[in-house]
PDB file of C-alpha atoms in Angstrom:
ATOM      1  CA  GLY A 601      23.110 -23.895   4.776  1.00  0.00           C
ATOM      2  CA  VAL A 602      20.992 -20.856   3.674  1.00  0.00           C
ATOM      3  CA  PHE A 603      18.628 -18.768   5.813  1.00  0.00           C
ATOM      4  CA  LEU A 604      15.917 -16.906   3.978  1.00  0.00           C
ATOM      5  CA  GLY A 605      14.219 -14.131   5.836  1.00  0.00           C
ATOM      6  CA  ILE A 606      10.979 -12.618   4.400  1.00  0.00           C
ATOM      7  CA  ALA A 607       9.926  -9.171   5.500  1.00  0.00           C
ATOM      8  CA  TYR A 608       9.331  -8.681   9.315  1.00  0.00           C
ATOM      9  CA  PRO A 609      12.658  -7.144  10.022  1.00  0.00           C
ATOM     10  CA  GLY A 610      12.234  -7.087  13.871  1.00  0.00           C
ATOM     11  CA  ILE A 611      12.642 -10.913  14.076  1.00  0.00           C
ATOM     12  CA  ASN A 612      14.329 -11.709  10.758  1.00  0.00           C
ATOM     13  CA  LEU A 613      17.333  -9.466  11.370  1.00  0.00           C
ATOM     14  CA  LEU A 614      18.012 -11.173  14.587  1.00  0.00           C
ATOM     15  CA  LEU A 615      17.602 -14.554  12.936  1.00  0.00           C
ATOM     16  CA  CYS A 616      20.057 -13.460  10.284  1.00  0.00           C
ATOM     17  CA  ARG A 617      22.521 -12.666  13.001  1.00  0.00           C
ATOM     18  CA  TYR A 618      22.128 -16.101  14.581  1.00  0.00           C
ATOM     19  CA  ALA A 619      22.237 -17.898  11.100  1.00  0.00           C
ATOM     20  CA  ARG A 620      25.574 -16.074  10.449  1.00  0.00           C
ATOM     21  CA  LYS A 621      26.974 -17.495  13.654  1.00  0.00           C
ATOM     22  CA  LEU A 622      25.929 -20.936  12.584  1.00  0.00           C
ATOM     23  CA  GLY A 623      27.850 -20.288   9.230  1.00  0.00           C
ATOM     24  CA  CYS A 624      24.764 -19.986   7.072  1.00  0.00           C
ATOM     25  CA  GLN A 625      24.391 -17.713   3.954  1.00  0.00           C
ATOM     26  CA  THR A 626      21.678 -15.219   4.804  1.00  0.00           C
ATOM     27  CA  ILE A 627      19.224 -13.857   2.260  1.00  0.00           C
ATOM     28  CA  PHE A 628      16.626 -11.192   3.102  1.00  0.00           C
ATOM     29  CA  PHE A 629      13.603 -11.058   0.550  1.00  0.00           C
ATOM     30  CA  MET A 630      11.692  -7.719   0.994  1.00  0.00           C
ATOM     31  CA  PRO A 631      14.252  -6.292   3.428  1.00  0.00           C
ATOM     32  CA  PRO A 632      13.848  -3.498   6.077  1.00  0.00           C
ATOM     33  CA  GLN A 633      12.416  -0.251   4.675  1.00  0.00           C
ATOM     34  CA  ILE A 634      15.320   1.900   5.801  1.00  0.00           C
ATOM     35  CA  TRP A 635      14.253   4.436   3.155  1.00  0.00           C
ATOM     36  CA  ALA A 636      11.219   5.236   5.247  1.00  0.00           C
ATOM     37  CA  TRP A 637      12.479   5.039   8.817  1.00  0.00           C
ATOM     38  CA  GLY A 638      15.150   3.568  10.928  1.00  0.00           C
ATOM     39  CA  GLU A 639      18.216   4.018   8.604  1.00  0.00           C
ATOM     40  CA  PHE A 640      20.423   2.870  11.424  1.00  0.00           C
ATOM     41  CA  ARG A 641      19.410  -0.561  10.563  1.00  0.00           C
ATOM     42  CA  LYS A 642      21.792  -0.397   7.556  1.00  0.00           C
ATOM     43  CA  TYR A 643      24.642  -1.299   9.852  1.00  0.00           C
ATOM     44  CA  PHE A 644      22.864  -4.505  10.914  1.00  0.00           C
ATOM     45  CA  ILE A 645      22.055  -5.417   7.291  1.00  0.00           C
ATOM     46  CA  ARG A 646      25.704  -4.819   6.215  1.00  0.00           C
ATOM     47  CA  LYS A 647      26.972  -7.013   8.965  1.00  0.00           C
ATOM     48  CA  TRP A 648      24.397  -9.882   9.153  1.00  0.00           C
ATOM     49  CA  VAL A 649      22.859 -10.053   5.515  1.00  0.00           C
ATOM     50  CA  ASP A 650      24.703 -11.523   2.599  1.00  0.00           C
ATOM     51  CA  THR A 651      22.133 -10.483   0.088  1.00  0.00           C
ATOM     52  CA  ALA A 652      18.900  -8.417   0.286  1.00  0.00           C
ATOM     53  CA  ILE A 653      16.430  -8.999  -2.523  1.00  0.00           C
ATOM     54  CA  THR A 654      13.905  -6.164  -3.293  1.00  0.00           C
ATOM     55  CA  VAL A 655      10.925  -5.851  -5.588  1.00  0.00           C
ATOM     56  CA  PHE A 656      10.977  -2.022  -5.550  1.00  0.00           C
ATOM     57  CA  PRO A 657      13.272  -0.100  -7.979  1.00  0.00           C
ATOM     58  CA  PHE A 658      13.583   2.928  -5.739  1.00  0.00           C
ATOM     59  CA  GLU A 659      14.651   0.672  -2.873  1.00  0.00           C
ATOM     60  CA  TYR A 660      17.240  -0.972  -4.975  1.00  0.00           C
ATOM     61  CA  GLU A 661      18.788   2.302  -5.758  1.00  0.00           C
ATOM     62  CA  TYR A 662      18.595   3.427  -2.109  1.00  0.00           C
ATOM     63  CA  TYR A 663      20.394   0.266  -0.944  1.00  0.00           C
ATOM     64  CA  GLN A 664      22.990   0.606  -3.693  1.00  0.00           C
ATOM     65  CA  GLN A 665      23.758   4.212  -2.791  1.00  0.00           C
ATOM     66  CA  ARG A 666      24.589   3.001   0.720  1.00  0.00           C
ATOM     67  CA  ARG A 667      26.700   0.152  -0.576  1.00  0.00           C
ATOM     68  CA  LEU A 668      24.433  -2.499   0.846  1.00  0.00           C
ATOM     69  CA  PRO A 669      24.251  -6.079  -0.676  1.00  0.00           C
ATOM     70  CA  VAL A 670      21.191  -5.899  -2.818  1.00  0.00           C
ATOM     71  CA  GLU A 671      19.594  -7.483  -5.882  1.00  0.00           C
ATOM     72  CA  TYR A 672      16.449  -6.487  -7.736  1.00  0.00           C
ATOM     73  CA  ILE A 673      13.800  -8.739  -9.183  1.00  0.00           C
ATOM     74  CA  VAL A 674      10.496  -7.597 -10.867  1.00  0.00           C
ATOM     75  CA  HIS A 675       7.556  -7.518  -8.593  1.00  0.00           C
ATOM     76  CA  PRO A 676       5.844 -11.014  -8.826  1.00  0.00           C
ATOM     77  CA  LEU A 677       2.441  -9.469  -9.126  1.00  0.00           C
ATOM     78  CA  LEU A 678       3.367  -7.107 -12.007  1.00  0.00           C
ATOM     79  CA  LYS A 679       3.124  -9.583 -14.926  1.00  0.00           C
ATOM     80  CA  LYS A 680       0.042 -11.409 -13.458  1.00  0.00           C
ATOM     81  CA  LEU A 681      -1.939  -8.228 -13.017  1.00  0.00           C
ATOM     82  CA  ARG A 682      -1.020  -6.636 -16.257  1.00  0.00           C
ATOM     83  CA  LYS A 683      -2.536  -9.635 -18.092  1.00  0.00           C
ATOM     84  CA  LEU A 684      -5.989  -9.109 -16.601  1.00  0.00           C
ATOM     85  CA  LYS A 685      -8.763  -7.760 -18.907  1.00  0.00           C
ATOM     86  CA  ARG A 686     -11.911  -5.984 -17.788  1.00  0.00           C
ATOM     87  CA  SER A 687     -14.871  -8.530 -17.862  1.00  0.00           C
ATOM     88  CA  ASP A 688     -17.672  -5.985 -17.874  1.00  0.00           C
ATOM     89  CA  HIS A 689     -18.340  -2.274 -18.234  1.00  0.00           C
ATOM     90  CA  LYS A 690     -20.880  -1.715 -15.407  1.00  0.00           C
ATOM     91  CA  LYS A 691     -20.285   1.536 -13.588  1.00  0.00           C
ATOM     92  CA  ARG A 692     -18.619   0.552 -10.388  1.00  0.00           C
ATOM     93  CA  ILE A 693     -16.494   2.289  -7.832  1.00  0.00           C
ATOM     94  CA  GLY A 694     -14.393  -0.063  -5.449  1.00  0.00           C
ATOM     95  CA  PHE A 695     -13.349   0.753  -1.926  1.00  0.00           C
ATOM     96  CA  MET A 696     -10.430  -1.132  -0.315  1.00  0.00           C
ATOM     97  CA  PRO A 697     -10.505  -0.236   3.516  1.00  0.00           C
ATOM     98  CA  GLY A 698      -7.604  -2.331   4.511  1.00  0.00           C
ATOM     99  CA  SER A 699      -7.202  -5.746   6.122  1.00  0.00           C
ATOM    100  CA  ARG A 700      -6.521  -5.134   9.752  1.00  0.00           C
ATOM    101  CA  GLN A 701      -9.400  -4.442  12.165  1.00  0.00           C
ATOM    102  CA  SER A 702      -7.740  -1.303  13.346  1.00  0.00           C
ATOM    103  CA  GLN A 703      -7.732   0.000   9.664  1.00  0.00           C
ATOM    104  CA  LEU A 704     -11.257  -0.979   9.213  1.00  0.00           C
ATOM    105  CA  ARG A 705     -12.244   0.906  12.272  1.00  0.00           C
ATOM    106  CA  ARG A 706     -10.583   4.155  11.165  1.00  0.00           C
ATOM    107  CA  HIS A 707     -11.365   3.879   7.492  1.00  0.00           C
ATOM    108  CA  MET A 708     -14.902   2.636   7.235  1.00  0.00           C
ATOM    109  CA  PRO A 709     -16.693   5.723   8.726  1.00  0.00           C
ATOM    110  CA  VAL A 710     -15.093   7.823   6.041  1.00  0.00           C
ATOM    111  CA  ILE A 711     -15.907   5.326   3.387  1.00  0.00           C
ATOM    112  CA  GLU A 712     -19.530   5.159   4.475  1.00  0.00           C
ATOM    113  CA  ARG A 713     -19.741   8.967   4.004  1.00  0.00           C
ATOM    114  CA  LEU A 714     -18.109   8.651   0.668  1.00  0.00           C
ATOM    115  CA  ILE A 715     -20.635   6.011  -0.479  1.00  0.00           C
ATOM    116  CA  PHE A 716     -23.586   8.217   0.647  1.00  0.00           C
ATOM    117  CA  ASN A 717     -22.242  11.124  -1.315  1.00  0.00           C
ATOM    118  CA  ILE A 718     -21.480   9.013  -4.433  1.00  0.00           C
ATOM    119  CA  HIS A 719     -25.033   7.633  -4.316  1.00  0.00           C
ATOM    120  CA  GLU A 720     -26.240  11.212  -4.223  1.00  0.00           C
ATOM    121  CA  ARG A 721     -23.924  12.638  -6.962  1.00  0.00           C
ATOM    122  CA  HIS A 722     -23.209   9.769  -9.390  1.00  0.00           C
ATOM    123  CA  HIS A 723     -26.522   7.823  -9.426  1.00  0.00           C
ATOM    124  CA  GLY A 724     -25.440   5.311 -12.085  1.00  0.00           C
ATOM    125  CA  HIS A 725     -22.431   4.024 -10.113  1.00  0.00           C
ATOM    126  CA  LYS A 726     -22.561   0.976  -7.796  1.00  0.00           C
ATOM    127  CA  CYS A 727     -20.256   1.023  -4.784  1.00  0.00           C
ATOM    128  CA  CYS A 728     -18.433  -2.193  -3.675  1.00  0.00           C
ATOM    129  CA  ILE A 729     -16.166  -2.967  -0.684  1.00  0.00           C
ATOM    130  CA  ILE A 730     -13.295  -5.126  -1.789  1.00  0.00           C
ATOM    131  CA  LEU A 731     -11.722  -7.108   0.941  1.00  0.00           C
ATOM    132  CA  ASN A 732      -8.866  -9.564   1.512  1.00  0.00           C
ATOM    133  CA  PRO A 733     -10.422 -13.067   1.749  1.00  0.00           C
ATOM    134  CA  MET A 734      -9.153 -13.395   5.281  1.00  0.00           C
ATOM    135  CA  THR A 735     -10.669 -10.057   6.410  1.00  0.00           C
ATOM    136  CA  VAL A 736     -14.021  -9.997   8.309  1.00  0.00           C
ATOM    137  CA  LEU A 737     -16.075  -6.893   8.028  1.00  0.00           C
ATOM    138  CA  ASN A 738     -17.895  -6.501  11.361  1.00  0.00           C
ATOM    139  CA  ILE A 739     -20.009  -3.444  10.569  1.00  0.00           C
ATOM    140  CA  THR A 740     -23.133  -2.783   8.456  1.00  0.00           C
ATOM    141  CA  THR A 741     -22.284  -0.917   5.176  1.00  0.00           C
ATOM    142  CA  SER A 742     -24.529   0.951   2.677  1.00  0.00           C
ATOM    143  CA  ALA A 743     -22.293  -0.394  -0.221  1.00  0.00           C
ATOM    144  CA  ASP A 744     -24.089  -2.213  -3.002  1.00  0.00           C
ATOM    145  CA  MET A 745     -21.670  -5.224  -2.694  1.00  0.00           C
ATOM    146  CA  VAL A 746     -19.086  -6.615  -0.466  1.00  0.00           C
ATOM    147  CA  ILE A 747     -16.647  -8.813  -2.259  1.00  0.00           C
ATOM    148  CA  ALA A 748     -13.801 -10.941  -0.992  1.00  0.00           C
ATOM    149  CA  GLU A 749     -13.310 -13.492  -3.747  1.00  0.00           C
ATOM    150  CA  ASP A 750     -11.424 -12.939  -7.057  1.00  0.00           C
ATOM    151  CA  ARG A 751     -10.617  -9.505  -5.882  1.00  0.00           C
ATOM    152  CA  TYR A 752      -8.112  -8.703  -8.638  1.00  0.00           C
ATOM    153  CA  GLN A 753     -10.718  -9.174 -11.303  1.00  0.00           C
ATOM    154  CA  VAL A 754     -13.127  -7.182  -9.248  1.00  0.00           C
ATOM    155  CA  MET A 755     -10.579  -4.422  -8.980  1.00  0.00           C
ATOM    156  CA  LYS A 756      -9.911  -4.456 -12.844  1.00  0.00           C
ATOM    157  CA  ASP A 757     -13.675  -4.215 -13.458  1.00  0.00           C
ATOM    158  CA  CYS A 758     -13.915  -0.909 -11.494  1.00  0.00           C
ATOM    159  CA  ASP A 759     -14.054   2.551 -13.049  1.00  0.00           C
ATOM    160  CA  LEU A 760     -12.201   3.833  -9.939  1.00  0.00           C
ATOM    161  CA  ILE A 761     -10.771   2.521  -6.726  1.00  0.00           C
ATOM    162  CA  ILE A 762     -10.454   4.259  -3.397  1.00  0.00           C
ATOM    163  CA  THR A 763      -7.391   2.667  -1.662  1.00  0.00           C
ATOM    164  CA  THR A 764      -6.236   3.088   1.844  1.00  0.00           C
ATOM    165  CA  SER A 765      -3.092   0.861   2.079  1.00  0.00           C
ATOM    166  CA  GLY A 766       0.136   0.829   0.134  1.00  0.00           C
ATOM    167  CA  THR A 767      -0.246  -2.677  -1.103  1.00  0.00           C
ATOM    168  CA  ALA A 768      -3.727  -2.032  -2.517  1.00  0.00           C
ATOM    169  CA  SER A 769      -2.601   1.187  -4.171  1.00  0.00           C
ATOM    170  CA  LEU A 770       0.348  -0.630  -5.924  1.00  0.00           C
ATOM    171  CA  GLU A 771      -2.032  -3.461  -7.046  1.00  0.00           C
ATOM    172  CA  ALA A 772      -4.405  -0.792  -8.498  1.00  0.00           C
ATOM    173  CA  ALA A 773      -1.551   0.796 -10.275  1.00  0.00           C
ATOM    174  CA  PHE A 774      -0.303  -2.486 -11.711  1.00  0.00           C
ATOM    175  CA  LEU A 775      -3.884  -3.044 -12.966  1.00  0.00           C
ATOM    176  CA  LYS A 776      -3.899   0.451 -14.510  1.00  0.00           C
ATOM    177  CA  VAL A 777      -7.183   1.291 -12.721  1.00  0.00           C
ATOM    178  CA  PRO A 778      -7.627   5.049 -11.720  1.00  0.00           C
ATOM    179  CA  GLN A 779      -7.410   5.457  -7.913  1.00  0.00           C
ATOM    180  CA  VAL A 780      -7.518   7.927  -5.012  1.00  0.00           C
ATOM    181  CA  PHE A 781      -5.601   7.010  -2.015  1.00  0.00           C
ATOM    182  CA  PHE A 782      -6.302   8.156   1.659  1.00  0.00           C
ATOM    183  CA  HIS A 783      -5.062   7.022   4.868  1.00  0.00           C
ATOM    184  CA  ILE A 784      -5.983   7.776   8.528  1.00  0.00           C
ATOM    185  CA  PRO A 785      -2.986   7.015  10.658  1.00  0.00           C
ATOM    186  CA  SER A 786      -3.334   6.090  14.270  1.00  0.00           C
ATOM    187  CA  PHE A 787      -2.592   8.683  16.859  1.00  0.00           C
ATOM    188  CA  ILE A 788       0.778   7.129  17.624  1.00  0.00           C
ATOM    189  CA  ASP A 789       1.706   7.055  13.911  1.00  0.00           C
ATOM    190  CA  MET A 790       0.650  10.606  13.415  1.00  0.00           C
ATOM    191  CA  HIS A 791       2.248  12.249  16.430  1.00  0.00           C
ATOM    192  CA  LEU A 792       5.180   9.966  17.274  1.00  0.00           C
ATOM    193  CA  PHE A 793       6.408   8.073  14.318  1.00  0.00           C
ATOM    194  CA  ARG A 794       6.324  11.020  12.003  1.00  0.00           C
ATOM    195  CA  HIS A 795       9.538  12.292  13.838  1.00  0.00           C
ATOM    196  CA  PHE A 796      11.347   9.178  12.610  1.00  0.00           C
ATOM    197  CA  ILE A 797       9.972   8.949   9.032  1.00  0.00           C
ATOM    198  CA  THR A 798      12.447  10.325   6.421  1.00  0.00           C
ATOM    199  CA  ILE A 799      10.358  10.214   3.275  1.00  0.00           C
ATOM    200  CA  LYS A 800       8.023  12.948   1.989  1.00  0.00           C
ATOM    201  CA  GLU A 801       6.001  10.572  -0.300  1.00  0.00           C
ATOM    202  CA  TYR A 802       3.740   8.073   1.509  1.00  0.00           C
ATOM    203  CA  ASN A 803       2.047   6.349  -1.397  1.00  0.00           C
ATOM    204  CA  LEU A 804       3.723   3.185  -2.495  1.00  0.00           C
ATOM    205  CA  ALA A 805       2.547   3.359  -6.082  1.00  0.00           C
ATOM    206  CA  ASN A 806       3.962   6.837  -6.530  1.00  0.00           C
ATOM    207  CA  LEU A 807       7.203   5.631  -4.930  1.00  0.00           C
ATOM    208  CA  TYR A 808       7.381   2.541  -7.144  1.00  0.00           C
ATOM    209  CA  PHE A 809       6.847   4.399 -10.477  1.00  0.00           C
ATOM    210  CA  ASN A 810       8.739   7.590  -9.245  1.00  0.00           C
ATOM    211  CA  LYS A 811       5.988  10.047 -10.183  1.00  0.00           C
ATOM    212  CA  LYS A 812       3.058  11.716  -8.529  1.00  0.00           C
ATOM    213  CA  ALA A 813       0.356   9.641 -10.379  1.00  0.00           C
ATOM    214  CA  VAL A 814      -1.928   8.901  -7.409  1.00  0.00           C
ATOM    215  CA  PRO A 815      -3.811  11.571  -5.443  1.00  0.00           C
ATOM    216  CA  ALA A 816      -2.875  10.888  -1.851  1.00  0.00           C
ATOM    217  CA  ILE A 817      -4.459  12.258   1.288  1.00  0.00           C
ATOM    218  CA  ILE A 818      -2.908  11.568   4.676  1.00  0.00           C
ATOM    219  CA  SER A 819      -4.879  13.101   7.648  1.00  0.00           C
ATOM    220  CA  ARG A 820      -6.826  12.316  10.814  1.00  0.00           C
ATOM    221  CA  ASP A 821      -9.275  14.979   9.820  1.00  0.00           C
ATOM    222  CA  GLN A 822     -12.175  13.019   8.401  1.00  0.00           C
ATOM    223  CA  ASP A 823     -13.898  16.080   6.909  1.00  0.00           C
ATOM    224  CA  ARG A 824     -10.793  17.115   5.033  1.00  0.00           C
ATOM    225  CA  ILE A 825     -10.394  13.544   3.690  1.00  0.00           C
ATOM    226  CA  LEU A 826     -14.089  13.551   2.574  1.00  0.00           C
ATOM    227  CA  THR A 827     -13.727  16.831   0.761  1.00  0.00           C
ATOM    228  CA  ASP A 828     -10.574  16.103  -1.005  1.00  0.00           C
ATOM    229  CA  VAL A 829     -11.364  12.512  -1.931  1.00  0.00           C
ATOM    230  CA  LEU A 830     -14.822  13.578  -3.363  1.00  0.00           C
ATOM    231  CA  ARG A 831     -13.099  16.303  -5.373  1.00  0.00           C
ATOM    232  CA  HIS A 832     -10.719  13.820  -6.949  1.00  0.00           C
ATOM    233  CA  ILE A 833     -13.522  11.338  -7.525  1.00  0.00           C
ATOM    234  CA  ASP A 834     -15.516  13.975  -9.401  1.00  0.00           C
ATOM    235  CA  GLU A 835     -12.421  14.920 -11.485  1.00  0.00           C
ATOM    236  CA  LEU A 836     -11.434  11.427 -12.409  1.00  0.00           C
ATOM    237  CA  LEU A 837     -15.002  10.277 -13.247  1.00  0.00           C
ATOM    238  CA  THR A 838     -15.341  13.265 -15.599  1.00  0.00           C
ATOM    239  CA  THR A 839     -12.118  12.270 -17.248  1.00  0.00           C
ATOM    240  CA  ILE A 840     -13.109   8.529 -17.468  1.00  0.00           C
ATOM    241  CA  LEU A 841     -16.564   8.925 -18.601  1.00  0.00           C
TER     242      LEU A 841
END
């Protein structure tokens, strides 16, 4: 038999161990991100996983350097998103606040301030909130639109996207839409987990393409985020337009 684990290393590593005891081959798709934190898990991967399959080139190299069983496949979204064409040329800025309610609570206050400033400084641009279809926005927003359907096309139709999660940032990069990334970590993430994180680059698109292409601001200081993001927005819109 074959056991296929997908992400969620906390449970899937243990299931790989159990599957091995049953004599099954173990495959782990999107394996533990030991390049970010918890490198000690490499010992469990070496012992319990027959093949790890990654969609990130930098992760493939990291696993290979540590002689872990790994294979690389092209990210499934890459070809799909690269085929999309812009359907209109209306002036539009997209905001992607995240999918979890904890992310929305942290990011939306800053996004609301950004929207207010954009309406003041860039009158011709509409601001839209782009959500995952399963996400519920429980607060009132001053954005011109809140969109949850056909989000990849909506992203492609933006002049610029403000992303707050690694997945959204990578999707915007695949779509070749200019973006600015910011993230407000939780108190625990900022003051506890940072002692265990081993990487200096936190933006997934920059990691994927191995270059500093996306401006990334990580902070719990909302005023600092507002100032830095607005500066990048002004610079990018000047270049685009």
